[in-house]
C-alpha positions as semicolon CSV with decimal commas, in nm:
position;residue;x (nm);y (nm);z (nm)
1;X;-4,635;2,937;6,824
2;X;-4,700;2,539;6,823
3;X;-4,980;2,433;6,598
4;X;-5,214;2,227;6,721
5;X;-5,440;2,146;6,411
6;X;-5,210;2,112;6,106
7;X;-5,475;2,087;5,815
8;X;-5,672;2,407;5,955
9;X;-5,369;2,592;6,054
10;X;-5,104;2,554;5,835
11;X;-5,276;2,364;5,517
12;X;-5,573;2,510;5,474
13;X;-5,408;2,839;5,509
14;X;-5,171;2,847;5,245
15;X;-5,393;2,627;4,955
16;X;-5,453;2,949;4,779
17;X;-5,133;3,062;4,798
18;X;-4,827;3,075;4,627
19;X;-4,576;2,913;4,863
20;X;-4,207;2,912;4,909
21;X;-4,022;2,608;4,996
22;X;-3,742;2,667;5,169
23;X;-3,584;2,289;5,243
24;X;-3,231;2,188;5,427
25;X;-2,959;1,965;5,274
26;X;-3,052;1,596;5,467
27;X;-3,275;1,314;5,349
28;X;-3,513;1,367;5,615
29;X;-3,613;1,712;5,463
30;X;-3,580;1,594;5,104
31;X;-3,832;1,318;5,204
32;X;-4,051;1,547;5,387
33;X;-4,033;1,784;5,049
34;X;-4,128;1,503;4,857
35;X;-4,455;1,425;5,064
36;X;-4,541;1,821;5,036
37;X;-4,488;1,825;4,705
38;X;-4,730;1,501;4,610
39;X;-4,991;1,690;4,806
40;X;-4,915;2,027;4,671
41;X;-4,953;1,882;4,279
42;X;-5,272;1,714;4,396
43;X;-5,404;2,058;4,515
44;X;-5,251;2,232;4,271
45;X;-5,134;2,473;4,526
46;X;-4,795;2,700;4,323
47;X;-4,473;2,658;4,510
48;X;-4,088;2,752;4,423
49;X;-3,824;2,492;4,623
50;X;-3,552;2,612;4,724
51;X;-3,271;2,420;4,844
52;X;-3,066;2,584;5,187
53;X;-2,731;2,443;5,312
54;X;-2,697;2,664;5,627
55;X;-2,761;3,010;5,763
56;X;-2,639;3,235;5,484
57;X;-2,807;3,025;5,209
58;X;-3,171;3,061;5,415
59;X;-3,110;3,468;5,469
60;X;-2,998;3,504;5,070
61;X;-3,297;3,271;4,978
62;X;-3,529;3,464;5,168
63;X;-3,421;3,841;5,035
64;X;-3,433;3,675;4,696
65;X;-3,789;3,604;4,743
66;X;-3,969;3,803;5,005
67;X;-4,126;4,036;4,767
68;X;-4,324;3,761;4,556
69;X;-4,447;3,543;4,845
70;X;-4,571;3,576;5,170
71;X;-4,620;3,246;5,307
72;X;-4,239;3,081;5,385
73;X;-4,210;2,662;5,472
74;X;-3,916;2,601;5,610
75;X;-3,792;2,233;5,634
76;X;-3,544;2,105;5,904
77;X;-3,402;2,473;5,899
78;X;-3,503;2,775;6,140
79;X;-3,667;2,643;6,477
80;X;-3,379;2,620;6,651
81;X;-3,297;3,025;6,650
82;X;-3,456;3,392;6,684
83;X;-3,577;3,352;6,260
84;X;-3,719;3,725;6,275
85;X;-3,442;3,859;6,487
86;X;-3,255;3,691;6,150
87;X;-3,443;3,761;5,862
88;X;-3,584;4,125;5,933
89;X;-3,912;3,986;5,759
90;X;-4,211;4,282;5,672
91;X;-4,512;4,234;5,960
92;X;-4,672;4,029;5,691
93;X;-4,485;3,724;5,668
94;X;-4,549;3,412;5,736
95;X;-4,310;3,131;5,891
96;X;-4,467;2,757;5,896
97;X;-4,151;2,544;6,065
98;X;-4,080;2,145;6,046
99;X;-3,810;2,093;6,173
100;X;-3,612;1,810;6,383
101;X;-3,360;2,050;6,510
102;X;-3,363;2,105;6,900
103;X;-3,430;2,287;7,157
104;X;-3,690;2,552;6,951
105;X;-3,566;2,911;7,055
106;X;-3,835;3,055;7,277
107;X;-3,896;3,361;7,062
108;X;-4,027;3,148;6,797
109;X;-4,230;2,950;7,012
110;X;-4,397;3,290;7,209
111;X;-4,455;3,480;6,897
112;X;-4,814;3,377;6,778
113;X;-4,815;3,607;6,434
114;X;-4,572;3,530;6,239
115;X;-4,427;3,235;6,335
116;X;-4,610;2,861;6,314
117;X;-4,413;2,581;6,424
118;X;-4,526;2,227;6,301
119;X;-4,379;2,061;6,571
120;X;-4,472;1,727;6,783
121;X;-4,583;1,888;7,065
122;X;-4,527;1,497;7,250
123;X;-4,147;1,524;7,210
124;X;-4,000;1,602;7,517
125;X;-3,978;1,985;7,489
126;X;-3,914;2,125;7,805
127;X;-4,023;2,463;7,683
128;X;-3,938;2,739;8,005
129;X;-4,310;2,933;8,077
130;X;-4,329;3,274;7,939
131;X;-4,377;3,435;8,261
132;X;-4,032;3,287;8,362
133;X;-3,872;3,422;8,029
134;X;-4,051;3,772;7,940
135;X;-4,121;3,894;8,280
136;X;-3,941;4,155;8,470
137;X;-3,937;4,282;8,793
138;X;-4,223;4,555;8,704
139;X;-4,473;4,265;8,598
140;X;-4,418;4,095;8,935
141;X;-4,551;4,427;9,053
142;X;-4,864;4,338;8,886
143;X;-4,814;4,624;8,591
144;X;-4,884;4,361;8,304
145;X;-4,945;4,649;8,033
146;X;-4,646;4,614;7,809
147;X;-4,756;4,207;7,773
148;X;-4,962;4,263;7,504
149;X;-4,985;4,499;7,187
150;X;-5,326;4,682;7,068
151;X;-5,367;4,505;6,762
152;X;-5,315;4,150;6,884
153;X;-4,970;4,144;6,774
154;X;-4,628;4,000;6,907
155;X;-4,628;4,097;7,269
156;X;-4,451;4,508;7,233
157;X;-4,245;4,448;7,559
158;X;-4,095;4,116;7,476
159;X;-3,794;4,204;7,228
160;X;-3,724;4,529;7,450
161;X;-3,668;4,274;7,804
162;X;-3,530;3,977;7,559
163;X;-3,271;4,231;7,470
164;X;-3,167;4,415;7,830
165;X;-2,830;4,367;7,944
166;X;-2,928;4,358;8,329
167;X;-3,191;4,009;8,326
168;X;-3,144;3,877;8,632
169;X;-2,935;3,591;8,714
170;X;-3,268;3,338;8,738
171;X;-3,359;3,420;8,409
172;X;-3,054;3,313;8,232
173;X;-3,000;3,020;8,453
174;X;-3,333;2,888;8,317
175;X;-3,233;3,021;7,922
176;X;-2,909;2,838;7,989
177;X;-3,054;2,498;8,085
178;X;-3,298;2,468;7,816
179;X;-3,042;2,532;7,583
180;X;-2,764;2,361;7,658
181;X;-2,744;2,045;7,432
182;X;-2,844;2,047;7,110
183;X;-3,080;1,709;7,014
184;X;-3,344;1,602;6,736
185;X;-3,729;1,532;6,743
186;X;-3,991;1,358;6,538
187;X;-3,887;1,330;6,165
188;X;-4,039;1,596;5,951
189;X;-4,092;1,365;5,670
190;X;-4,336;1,160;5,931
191;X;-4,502;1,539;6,070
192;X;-4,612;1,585;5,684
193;X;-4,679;1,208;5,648
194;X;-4,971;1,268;5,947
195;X;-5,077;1,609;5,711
196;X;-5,131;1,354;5,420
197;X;-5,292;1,147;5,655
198;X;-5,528;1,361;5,831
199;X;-5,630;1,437;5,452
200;X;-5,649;1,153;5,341
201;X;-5,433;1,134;5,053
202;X;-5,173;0,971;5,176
203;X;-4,991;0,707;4,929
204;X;-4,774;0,431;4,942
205;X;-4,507;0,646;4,817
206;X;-4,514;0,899;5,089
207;X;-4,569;0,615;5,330
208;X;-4,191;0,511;5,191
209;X;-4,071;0,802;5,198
210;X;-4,205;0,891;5,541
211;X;-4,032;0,600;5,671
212;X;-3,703;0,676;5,454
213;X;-3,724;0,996;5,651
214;X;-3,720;0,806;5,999
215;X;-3,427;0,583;5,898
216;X;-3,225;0,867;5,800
217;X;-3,281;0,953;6,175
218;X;-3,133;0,621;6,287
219;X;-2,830;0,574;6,050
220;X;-2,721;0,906;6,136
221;X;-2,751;0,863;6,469
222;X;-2,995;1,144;6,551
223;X;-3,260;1,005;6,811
224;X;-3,252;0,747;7,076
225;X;-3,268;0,389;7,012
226;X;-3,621;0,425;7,212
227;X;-3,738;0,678;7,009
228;X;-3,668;0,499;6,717
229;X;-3,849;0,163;6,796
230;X;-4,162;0,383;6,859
231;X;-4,144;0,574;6,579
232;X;-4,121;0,218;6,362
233;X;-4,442;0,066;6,549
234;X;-4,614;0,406;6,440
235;X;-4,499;0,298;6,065
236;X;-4,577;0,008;6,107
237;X;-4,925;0,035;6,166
238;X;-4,947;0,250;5,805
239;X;-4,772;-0,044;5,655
240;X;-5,061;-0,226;5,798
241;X;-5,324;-0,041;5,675
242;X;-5,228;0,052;5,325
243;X;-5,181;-0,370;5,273
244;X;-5,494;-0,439;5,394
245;X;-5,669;-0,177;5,172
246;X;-5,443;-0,306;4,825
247;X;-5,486;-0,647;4,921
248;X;-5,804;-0,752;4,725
249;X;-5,650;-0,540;4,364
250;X;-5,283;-0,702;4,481
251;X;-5,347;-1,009;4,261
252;X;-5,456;-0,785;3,946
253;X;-5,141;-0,468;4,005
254;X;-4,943;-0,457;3,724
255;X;-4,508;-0,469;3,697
256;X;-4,456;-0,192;3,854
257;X;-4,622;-0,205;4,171
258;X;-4,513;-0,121;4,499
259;X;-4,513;-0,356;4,802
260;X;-4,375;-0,238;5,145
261;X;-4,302;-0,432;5,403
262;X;-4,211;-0,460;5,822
263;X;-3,864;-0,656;5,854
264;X;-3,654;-0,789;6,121
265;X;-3,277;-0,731;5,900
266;X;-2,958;-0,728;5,939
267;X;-2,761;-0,435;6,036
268;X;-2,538;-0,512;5,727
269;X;-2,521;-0,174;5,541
270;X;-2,615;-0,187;5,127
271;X;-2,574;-0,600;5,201
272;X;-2,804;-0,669;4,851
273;X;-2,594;-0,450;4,647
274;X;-2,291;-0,561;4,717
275;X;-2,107;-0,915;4,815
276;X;-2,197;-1,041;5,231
277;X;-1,862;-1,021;5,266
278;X;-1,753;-0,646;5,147
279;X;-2,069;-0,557;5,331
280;X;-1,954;-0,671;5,608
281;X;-1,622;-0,491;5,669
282;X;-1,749;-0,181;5,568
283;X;-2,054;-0,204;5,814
284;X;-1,998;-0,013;6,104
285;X;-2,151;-0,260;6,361
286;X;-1,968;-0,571;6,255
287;X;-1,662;-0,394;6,163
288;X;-1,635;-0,268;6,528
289;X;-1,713;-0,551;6,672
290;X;-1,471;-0,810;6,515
291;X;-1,216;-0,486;6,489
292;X;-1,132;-0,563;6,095
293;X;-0,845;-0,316;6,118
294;X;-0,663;-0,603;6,314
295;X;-0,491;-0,929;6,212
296;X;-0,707;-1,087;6,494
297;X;-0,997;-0,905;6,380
298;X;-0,925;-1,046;6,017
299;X;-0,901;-1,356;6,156
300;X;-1,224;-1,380;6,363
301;X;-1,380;-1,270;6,022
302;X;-1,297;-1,582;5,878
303;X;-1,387;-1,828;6,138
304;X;-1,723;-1,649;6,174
305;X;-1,784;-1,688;5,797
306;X;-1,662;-2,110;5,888
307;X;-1,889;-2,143;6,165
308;X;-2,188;-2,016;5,935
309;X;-2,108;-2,262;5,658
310;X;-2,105;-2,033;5,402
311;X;-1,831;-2,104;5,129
312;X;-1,571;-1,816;5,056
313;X;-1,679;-1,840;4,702
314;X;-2,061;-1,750;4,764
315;X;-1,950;-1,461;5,015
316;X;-1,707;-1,288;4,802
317;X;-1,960;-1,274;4,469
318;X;-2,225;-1,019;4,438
319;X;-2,583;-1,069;4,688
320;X;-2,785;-1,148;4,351
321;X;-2,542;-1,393;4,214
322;X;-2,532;-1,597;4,507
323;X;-2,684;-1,997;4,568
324;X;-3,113;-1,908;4,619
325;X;-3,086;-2,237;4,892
326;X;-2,797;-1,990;5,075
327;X;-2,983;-1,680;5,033
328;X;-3,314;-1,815;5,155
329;X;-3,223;-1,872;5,491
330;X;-2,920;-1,666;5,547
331;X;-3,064;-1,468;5,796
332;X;-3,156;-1,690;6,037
333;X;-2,773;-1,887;5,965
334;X;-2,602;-1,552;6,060
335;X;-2,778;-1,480;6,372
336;X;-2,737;-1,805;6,474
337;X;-2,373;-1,750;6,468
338;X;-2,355;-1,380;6,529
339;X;-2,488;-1,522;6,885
340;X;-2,180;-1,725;6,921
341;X;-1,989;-1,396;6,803
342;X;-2,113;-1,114;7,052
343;X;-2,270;-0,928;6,788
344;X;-2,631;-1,026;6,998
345;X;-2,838;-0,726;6,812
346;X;-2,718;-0,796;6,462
347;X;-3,079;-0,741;6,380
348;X;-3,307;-0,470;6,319
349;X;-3,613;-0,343;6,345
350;X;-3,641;-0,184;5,928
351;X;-3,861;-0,166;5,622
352;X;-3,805;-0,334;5,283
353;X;-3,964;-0,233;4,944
354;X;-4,023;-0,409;4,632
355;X;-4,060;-0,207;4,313
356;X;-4,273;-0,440;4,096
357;X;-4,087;-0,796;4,087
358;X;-3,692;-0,726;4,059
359;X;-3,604;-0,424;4,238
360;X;-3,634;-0,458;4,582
361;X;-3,463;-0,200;4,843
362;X;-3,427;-0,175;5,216
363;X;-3,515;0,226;5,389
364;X;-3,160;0,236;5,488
365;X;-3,028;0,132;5,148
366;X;-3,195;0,484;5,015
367;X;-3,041;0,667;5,310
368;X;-2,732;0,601;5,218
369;X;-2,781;0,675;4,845
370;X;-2,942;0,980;4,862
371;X;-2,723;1,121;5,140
372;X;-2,447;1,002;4,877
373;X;-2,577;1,202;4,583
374;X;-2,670;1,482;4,844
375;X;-2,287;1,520;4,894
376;X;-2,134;1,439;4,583
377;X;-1,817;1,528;4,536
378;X;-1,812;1,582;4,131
379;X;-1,656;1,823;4,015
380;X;-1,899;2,007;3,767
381;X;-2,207;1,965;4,000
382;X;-2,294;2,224;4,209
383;X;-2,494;2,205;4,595
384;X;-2,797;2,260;4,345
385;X;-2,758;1,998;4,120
386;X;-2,713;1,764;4,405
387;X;-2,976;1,862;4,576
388;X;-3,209;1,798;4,285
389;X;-3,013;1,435;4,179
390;X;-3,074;1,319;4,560
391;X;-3,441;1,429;4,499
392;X;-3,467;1,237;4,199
393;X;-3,326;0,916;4,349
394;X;-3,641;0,878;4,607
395;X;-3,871;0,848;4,313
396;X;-3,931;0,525;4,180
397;X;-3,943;0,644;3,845
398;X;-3,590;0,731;3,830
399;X;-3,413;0,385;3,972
400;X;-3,093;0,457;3,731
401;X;-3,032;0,784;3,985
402;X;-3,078;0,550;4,303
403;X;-2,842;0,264;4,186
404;X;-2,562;0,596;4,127
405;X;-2,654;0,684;4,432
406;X;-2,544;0,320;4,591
407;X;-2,233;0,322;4,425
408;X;-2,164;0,695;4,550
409;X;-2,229;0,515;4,899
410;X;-2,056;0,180;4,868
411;X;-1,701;0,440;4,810
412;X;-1,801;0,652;5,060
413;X;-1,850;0,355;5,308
414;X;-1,516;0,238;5,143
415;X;-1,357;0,509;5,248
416;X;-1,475;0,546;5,591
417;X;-1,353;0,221;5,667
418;X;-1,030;0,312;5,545
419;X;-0,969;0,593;5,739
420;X;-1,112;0,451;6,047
421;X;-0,844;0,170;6,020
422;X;-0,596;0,449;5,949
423;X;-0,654;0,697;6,221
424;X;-0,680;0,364;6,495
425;X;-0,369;0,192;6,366
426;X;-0,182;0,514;6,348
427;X;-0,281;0,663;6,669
428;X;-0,441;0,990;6,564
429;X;-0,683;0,993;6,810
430;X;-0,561;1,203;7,095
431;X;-0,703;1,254;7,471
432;X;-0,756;1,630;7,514
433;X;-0,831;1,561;7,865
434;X;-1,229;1,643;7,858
435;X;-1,272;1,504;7,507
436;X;-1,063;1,318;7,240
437;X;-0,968;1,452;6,921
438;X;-0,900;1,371;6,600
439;X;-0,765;1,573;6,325
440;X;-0,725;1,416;5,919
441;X;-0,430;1,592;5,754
442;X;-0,457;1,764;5,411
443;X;-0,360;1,490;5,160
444;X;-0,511;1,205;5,353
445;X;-0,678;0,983;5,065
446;X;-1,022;1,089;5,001
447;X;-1,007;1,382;5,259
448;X;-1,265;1,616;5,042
449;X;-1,530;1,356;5,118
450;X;-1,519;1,441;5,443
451;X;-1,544;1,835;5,347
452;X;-1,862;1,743;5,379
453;X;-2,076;1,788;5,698
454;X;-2,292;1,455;5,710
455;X;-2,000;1,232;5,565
456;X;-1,751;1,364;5,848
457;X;-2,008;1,350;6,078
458;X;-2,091;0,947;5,994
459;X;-1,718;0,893;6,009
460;X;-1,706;1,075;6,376
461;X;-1,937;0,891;6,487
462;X;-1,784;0,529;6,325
463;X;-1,403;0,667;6,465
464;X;-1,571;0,670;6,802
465;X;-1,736;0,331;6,834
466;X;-1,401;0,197;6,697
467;X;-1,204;0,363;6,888
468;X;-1,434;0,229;7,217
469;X;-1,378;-0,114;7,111
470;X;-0,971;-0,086;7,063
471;X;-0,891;0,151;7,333
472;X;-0,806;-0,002;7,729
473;X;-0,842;0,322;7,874
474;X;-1,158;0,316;8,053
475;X;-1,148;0,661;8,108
476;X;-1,140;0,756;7,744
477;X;-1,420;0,529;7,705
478;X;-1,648;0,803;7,837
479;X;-1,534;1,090;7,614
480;X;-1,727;1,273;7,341
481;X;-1,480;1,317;7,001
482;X;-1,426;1,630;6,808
483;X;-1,320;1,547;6,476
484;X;-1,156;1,826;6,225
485;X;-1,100;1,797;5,849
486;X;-0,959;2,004;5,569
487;X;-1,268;2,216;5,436
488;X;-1,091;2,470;5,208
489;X;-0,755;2,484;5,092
490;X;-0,782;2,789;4,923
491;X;-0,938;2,967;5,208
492;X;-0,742;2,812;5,474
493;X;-1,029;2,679;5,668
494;X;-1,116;2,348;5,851
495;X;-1,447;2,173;5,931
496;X;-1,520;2,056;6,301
497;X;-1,747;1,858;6,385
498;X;-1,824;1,745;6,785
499;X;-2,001;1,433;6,884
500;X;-2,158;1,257;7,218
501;X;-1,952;1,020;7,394
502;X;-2,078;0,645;7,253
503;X;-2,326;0,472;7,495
504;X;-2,599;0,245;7,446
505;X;-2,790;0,435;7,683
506;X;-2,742;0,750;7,531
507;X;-2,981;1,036;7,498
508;X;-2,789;1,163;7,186
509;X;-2,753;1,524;7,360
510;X;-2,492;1,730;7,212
511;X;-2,355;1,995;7,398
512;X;-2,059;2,084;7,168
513;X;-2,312;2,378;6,960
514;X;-2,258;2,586;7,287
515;X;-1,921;2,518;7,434
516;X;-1,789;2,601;7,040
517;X;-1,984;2,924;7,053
518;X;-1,800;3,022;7,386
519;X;-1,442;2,918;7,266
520;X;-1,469;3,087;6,962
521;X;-1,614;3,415;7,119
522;X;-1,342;3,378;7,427
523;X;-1,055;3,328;7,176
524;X;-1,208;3,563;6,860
525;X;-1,101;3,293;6,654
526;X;-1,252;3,359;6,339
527;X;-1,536;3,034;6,314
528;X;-1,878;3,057;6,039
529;X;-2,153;2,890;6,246
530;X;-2,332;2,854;5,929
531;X;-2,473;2,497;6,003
532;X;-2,817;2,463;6,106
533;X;-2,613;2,175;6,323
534;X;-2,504;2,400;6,607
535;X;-2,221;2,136;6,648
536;X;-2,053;2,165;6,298
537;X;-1,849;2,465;6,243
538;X;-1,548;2,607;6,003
539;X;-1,250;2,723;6,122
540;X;-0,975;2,894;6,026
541;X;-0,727;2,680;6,028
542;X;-0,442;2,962;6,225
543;X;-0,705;2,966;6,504
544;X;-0,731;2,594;6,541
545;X;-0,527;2,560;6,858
546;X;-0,604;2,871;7,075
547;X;-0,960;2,738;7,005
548;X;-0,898;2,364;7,164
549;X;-0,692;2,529;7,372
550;X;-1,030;2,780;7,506
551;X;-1,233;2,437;7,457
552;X;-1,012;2,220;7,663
553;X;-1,022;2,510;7,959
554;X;-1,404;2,509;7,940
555;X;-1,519;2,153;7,970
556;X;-1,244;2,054;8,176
């Protein structure tokens, strides 16, 4: 059931509870946690956090604690399948759900005990009526007495006709269509953000992280461009707000204040950490568009850096070291030449930060850290301890984590650049005929990064846009890519990940969660969709042909 009234519904409900956070592995739901938690310590409401990575972890968390709480939160994890159906809970549980992850499975949305979704109801739903979903031919008849239960309950009849073999071919037509591609909603870190709001306790620190929580959105590529610039002017208007009420005590804040502020930047990833020009060939937009894994590309590199004027010297040092007279207007200088370039939206709609006077950060510089930390590949730390470093990171109390964090990202963004140029120069990417396909051997350098769901998936997605630019094939222009890495050596298994074809028009629908589910069931190749990504599974790697093989049948 969608609530409509989140501070009487979901907060005032559980502020005399003991709560159990149950929160995904991405930085939207570690920001989202974050916010919760600020408002949770100022309520002093008790809560255990519990970090999930995927469908297993949620079911094991939940055994593990449904005898000490009854009220569950679940962050960016459980709206997108039958949770009860899942979990088995006792009559007296309680589900509140944020979470991105679309389409919502109709059972959670029609069942108006247990489960309370804190979901936008503005997104673009497309939720199928009830009558079209629970309704068999009896209640057409006009006998309407299994819709509802005596005590007010979950409707008696409506797991009994979800579960019949014989539902009618209009039924699962309309199941079908709503369910087809997988796609993402409002940020959850923004839905808790409004909570804070509405109660007014919101802070300049959940304002940040709110907004770190939308970025993480954009860089991974998770809602539409549209989407995106609304969800900004939204921000924005918070930005707004909070500066006009700090702007009379500005003058008398001490070191370690906290300014935020609306920018217009560059889409140069981690540029202020690093040198322009490393930042530069390891961004994905400007790396794609000059095509750095060529001589030409090289080339064009260097004559853009001539036209701007900027000296080899300056570019190659780090940000903070270089000229202040180059610096100050170096904006401006680049997009007057990125004009000249092709690279026409080198600019971008963002949000900067300024921890007292030296540190200053941009939203997607924290992305990238904390998704870094989030999928550290150390050896002695476990999902756990990563979970809690990335948390860490967002606070501004702990800038030592966030500056590990950005050199965790600068190798990771090292390495996708390296493998990009690899797999293009090399040809690995193949034409499967209704998709393209990529596969990174065992013993390619720095292949356990991408072991790693949101690192191979950042990669897919960079492989693709490359590959768009290289390729002459018009045809293979229009393809979606499924990408497959080494996941466990030990256990033989693979990771696959699937991704939209590349369009700047795109709706960012992914319809690989289904046609995976079909090949996998057509072939019994033995696949754990343990993701709460429908369109990241593992593999074993013995089945990975007959699977592309069922694939290649069905979306042909």
């Amino acid at each position: 059931m969608f609530i409509t009234d989140i501070r009487k519904e979901f907060y005032e409900v559980v502020a005399n509870q003991r709560v159990a956070l149950l929160v995904a592995s991405d930085v939207d739901a570690l920001c989202a946690c974050k916010i919760l938690q600020s408002l949770f310590h100022c309520d002093q409401i008790q809560y255990t956090l519990v970090p999930v990575t995927g469908w297993q972890d949620l079911s094991t968390a939940f055994l593990e604690h449904r005898e000490q709480f009854r009220y569950f939160v679940l962050i960016n994890c459980g709206a997108n399948v039958d949770l009860l159906e899942m979990l088995q809970p006792e009559d007296d549980s309680i589900f509140f759900i944020c979470d991105t992850h679309r389409p919502v499975d109709v059972v959670n949305v029609y069942n108006d005990t247990q489960i309370k979704l804190l979901i936008k109801q503005d997104d673009d739903l497309g939720v199928p009526s009830y009558d079209d979903i629970f309704r068999d031919e009896e209640d057409e008849e006009g006998d309407d007495s299994g819709n509802e239960s005596d005590d007010g309950s979950e409707p008696s009849g409506k797991r009994r006709r979800f579960d019949e073999v014989n539902i009618g071919h209009y039924w699962r037509e309309i199941l079908f269509d709503y369910e087809q591609y997988e796609y993402h909603g409002t940020s959850a870190a923004m839905m808790f953000f409004e909570l804070a709001w509405v109660l007014t306790k919101d802070t300049k620190d959940m304002l940040w992280w709110a907004i770190i929580g939308l970025t993480d959105q954009w860089v991974h590529d998770k809602i539409t461009h549209m989407k995106y610039v609304t969800d900004v002017a939204t921000m924005q208007r918070h930005v707004s707000r909070h500066s006009h009420r700090n702007e009379d005590e500005e003058n008398s804040l001490s070191v370690d204040c906290m300014r935020i502020s609306f920018e217009y930047d560059l889409r140069l990833t981690l540029y202020q950490h690093w040198s322009l020009y490393e930042s530069i060939c390891n961004s994905c937009y400007t790396s794609c568009n000059f095509k750095l894994w060529t001589l030409n590309g090289q080339k064009k590199l260097q004559e853009f850096l001539a036209d701007m004027g900027l000296p080899l010297k300056q570019v190659r040092q780090k940000f903070n070291c270089m000229d202040m007279s180059i610096k100050e207007n170096l904006r401006d200088v680049i997009e007057e030449s990125s004009n000249k370039y092709g690279l026409k939206d080198i600019r971008i709609q963002t949000f900067g930060v300024h921890f007292g006077f030296k540190n200053r950060f941009f939203a997607s510089d924290m992305v990238h850290a904390t998704a870094a930390l989030l999928e550290s590949t150390d050896k002695d730390g476990s999902d756990s301890d990563n979970f809690i470093k990335a948390l860490e990171s967002l606070s501004r109390s702990n800038l030592d984590r966030l500056h590990s964090g950005i050199d965790l990202a600068k190798k990771k963004l090292l390495a996708i650049q390296q493998t990009v140029a690899s797999c293009i120069c090399t040809n690995l990417i193949l034409s499967q005929g209704p998709f393209l396909y990529c596969y990174l051997m065992e013993g390619t350098p720095d292949v356990n990064l991408f072991s790693k769901p949101m690192a191979l998936t950042l990669l897919c997605k960079y492989l693709l846009k490359a590959f768009v630019h290289s390729t002459r094939n018009k045809r293979c222009k229009l393809l979606p890519l499924i990408m497959a890495a080494p996941k466990s050596v030990e256990k033989g298994t693979v990771i696959i990940v699937g991704i939209p074809p590349e369009s700047e028009i795109s709706d960012k629908k992914n319809f690989f969660g289904r046609a995976f589910e079909k090949a996998a069931e057509s072939t019994s190749s033995r696949t754990l969709h343990d993701h709460f990504d429908t369109s990241i599974i593992e593999l074993k790697m013995e089945d990975r042909s007959k699977f592309l093989d069922a694939l290649i049948t069905l979306l042909s």
